[in-house]
PDB file of C-alpha atoms in Angstrom:
ATOM      1  CA  MET P   1      10.319  33.323  -2.500  1.00  0.00           C
ATOM      2  CA  HIS P   2       7.604  32.186  -0.119  1.00  0.00           C
ATOM      3  CA  SER P   3       4.012  33.283  -0.507  1.00  0.00           C
ATOM      4  CA  ASP P   4       1.128  33.012   1.916  1.00  0.00           C
ATOM      5  CA  ARG P   5      -1.215  32.280  -0.971  1.00  0.00           C
ATOM      6  CA  PRO P   6      -2.265  28.638  -1.220  1.00  0.00           C
ATOM      7  CA  VAL P   7      -0.791  26.547  -3.994  1.00  0.00           C
ATOM      8  CA  GLU P   8      -3.289  25.950  -6.766  1.00  0.00           C
ATOM      9  CA  ALA P   9      -3.871  22.538  -8.286  1.00  0.00           C
ATOM     10  CA  LEU P  10      -5.879  21.772 -11.391  1.00  0.00           C
ATOM     11  CA  LEU P  11      -7.736  18.478 -11.064  1.00  0.00           C
ATOM     12  CA  PHE P  12      -9.007  16.800 -14.224  1.00  0.00           C
ATOM     13  CA  THR P  13     -11.889  14.630 -13.090  1.00  0.00           C
ATOM     14  CA  ARG P  14     -15.251  13.146 -14.025  1.00  0.00           C
ATOM     15  CA  ALA P  15     -18.509  12.597 -12.183  1.00  0.00           C
ATOM     16  CA  GLY P  16     -18.737   9.445 -10.088  1.00  0.00           C
ATOM     17  CA  CYS P  17     -14.967   8.884  -9.957  1.00  0.00           C
ATOM     18  CA  HIS P  18     -14.013   7.747  -6.441  1.00  0.00           C
ATOM     19  CA  LEU P  19     -10.291   8.159  -7.195  1.00  0.00           C
ATOM     20  CA  CYS P  20     -11.018  11.764  -8.175  1.00  0.00           C
ATOM     21  CA  ASP P  21     -12.798  12.344  -4.875  1.00  0.00           C
ATOM     22  CA  GLN P  22      -9.842  10.859  -2.984  1.00  0.00           C
ATOM     23  CA  ALA P  23      -7.368  12.986  -4.954  1.00  0.00           C
ATOM     24  CA  LYS P  24      -9.315  16.162  -4.202  1.00  0.00           C
ATOM     25  CA  ALA P  25      -9.456  15.323  -0.492  1.00  0.00           C
ATOM     26  CA  THR P  26      -5.696  14.646  -0.365  1.00  0.00           C
ATOM     27  CA  LEU P  27      -4.906  17.912  -2.148  1.00  0.00           C
ATOM     28  CA  GLU P  28      -7.204  19.940   0.103  1.00  0.00           C
ATOM     29  CA  GLN P  29      -5.785  18.295   3.251  1.00  0.00           C
ATOM     30  CA  ALA P  30      -2.342  19.426   2.082  1.00  0.00           C
ATOM     31  CA  GLY P  31      -3.656  22.992   1.880  1.00  0.00           C
ATOM     32  CA  LEU P  32      -3.938  23.321  -1.887  1.00  0.00           C
ATOM     33  CA  ARG P  33      -6.701  25.271  -3.591  1.00  0.00           C
ATOM     34  CA  VAL P  34      -8.288  22.843  -6.059  1.00  0.00           C
ATOM     35  CA  SER P  35      -9.943  23.808  -9.333  1.00  0.00           C
ATOM     36  CA  GLU P  36     -11.777  20.961 -11.027  1.00  0.00           C
ATOM     37  CA  VAL P  37     -12.281  20.351 -14.734  1.00  0.00           C
ATOM     38  CA  ASP P  38     -14.773  17.665 -15.758  1.00  0.00           C
ATOM     39  CA  VAL P  39     -13.160  15.972 -18.757  1.00  0.00           C
ATOM     40  CA  ASP P  40     -16.550  14.787 -20.009  1.00  0.00           C
ATOM     41  CA  GLN P  41     -17.574  18.395 -20.724  1.00  0.00           C
ATOM     42  CA  ALA P  42     -15.192  18.714 -23.698  1.00  0.00           C
ATOM     43  CA  PRO P  43     -14.545  16.137 -26.436  1.00  0.00           C
ATOM     44  CA  GLU P  44     -10.897  17.231 -26.649  1.00  0.00           C
ATOM     45  CA  LEU P  45     -10.398  16.416 -22.958  1.00  0.00           C
ATOM     46  CA  VAL P  46     -12.108  13.029 -23.368  1.00  0.00           C
ATOM     47  CA  ARG P  47      -9.654  12.256 -26.196  1.00  0.00           C
ATOM     48  CA  ARG P  48      -6.710  13.568 -24.180  1.00  0.00           C
ATOM     49  CA  PHE P  49      -7.429  11.773 -20.912  1.00  0.00           C
ATOM     50  CA  GLY P  50      -9.752   8.894 -21.822  1.00  0.00           C
ATOM     51  CA  ASN P  51     -10.330   6.926 -18.640  1.00  0.00           C
ATOM     52  CA  CYS P  52      -7.073   8.123 -17.081  1.00  0.00           C
ATOM     53  CA  VAL P  53      -8.430  10.385 -14.357  1.00  0.00           C
ATOM     54  CA  PRO P  54      -7.765  11.950 -12.006  1.00  0.00           C
ATOM     55  CA  VAL P  55      -4.872  13.975 -13.345  1.00  0.00           C
ATOM     56  CA  VAL P  56      -3.377  16.622 -11.054  1.00  0.00           C
ATOM     57  CA  VAL P  57      -1.517  19.592 -12.511  1.00  0.00           C
ATOM     58  CA  ILE P  58       0.594  21.797 -10.230  1.00  0.00           C
ATOM     59  CA  ASP P  59       2.555  24.764 -11.600  1.00  0.00           C
ATOM     60  CA  GLY P  60       1.528  23.803 -15.124  1.00  0.00           C
ATOM     61  CA  ARG P  61       3.020  20.311 -14.864  1.00  0.00           C
ATOM     62  CA  PRO P  62       1.081  17.049 -14.606  1.00  0.00           C
ATOM     63  CA  ARG P  63       2.190  15.600 -11.274  1.00  0.00           C
ATOM     64  CA  PHE P  64      -0.173  12.718 -10.553  1.00  0.00           C
ATOM     65  CA  ARG P  65      -2.381  10.328 -12.515  1.00  0.00           C
ATOM     66  CA  GLY P  66      -4.861   8.005 -10.853  1.00  0.00           C
ATOM     67  CA  HIS P  67      -3.584   8.407  -7.302  1.00  0.00           C
ATOM     68  CA  VAL P  68      -2.062  11.261  -5.322  1.00  0.00           C
ATOM     69  CA  ASP P  69       0.835  10.041  -3.213  1.00  0.00           C
ATOM     70  CA  PRO P  70       0.834  12.238  -0.070  1.00  0.00           C
ATOM     71  CA  VAL P  71       4.593  11.769   0.506  1.00  0.00           C
ATOM     72  CA  LEU P  72       5.472  12.828  -3.039  1.00  0.00           C
ATOM     73  CA  LEU P  73       3.008  15.722  -2.795  1.00  0.00           C
ATOM     74  CA  ARG P  74       4.773  17.010   0.330  1.00  0.00           C
ATOM     75  CA  ARG P  75       8.129  16.778  -1.471  1.00  0.00           C
ATOM     76  CA  ILE P  76       6.779  18.730  -4.436  1.00  0.00           C
ATOM     77  CA  LEU P  77       5.388  21.419  -2.150  1.00  0.00           C
ATOM     78  CA  ARG P  78       8.635  21.676  -0.153  1.00  0.00           C
ATOM     79  CA  ALA P  79      10.694  21.946  -3.343  1.00  0.00           C
ATOM     80  CA  ARG P  80       8.675  24.904  -4.590  1.00  0.00           C
ATOM     81  CA  ALA P  81       9.008  26.827  -1.290  1.00  0.00           C
TER      82      ALA P  81
END
C-alpha cells in the first residue's frame, strides 16, 4: 500500500559530527522526514552507540551506520512501496 506521507527516519547523532550532517542531508534529499536523537543526552545511548554514529533507523530497523549509501537507500525505499 502506497502512502503520500513521507517515510520517517530516526537519526542517532551527536553535535559536531560531520558524518551525521551528511547522513541527514542525504536522507532529506531522498524525501525522508528525519527525527534526530543526540546520543550524548542519555548515558544508555552513549553505551549503546559509543562513537558509532550516525545510525539511521527506518521502519524500526537499523539500516545505516557511519555512512548513508544513496543507492542502497533508494532500494530500501522502493522495496517498502
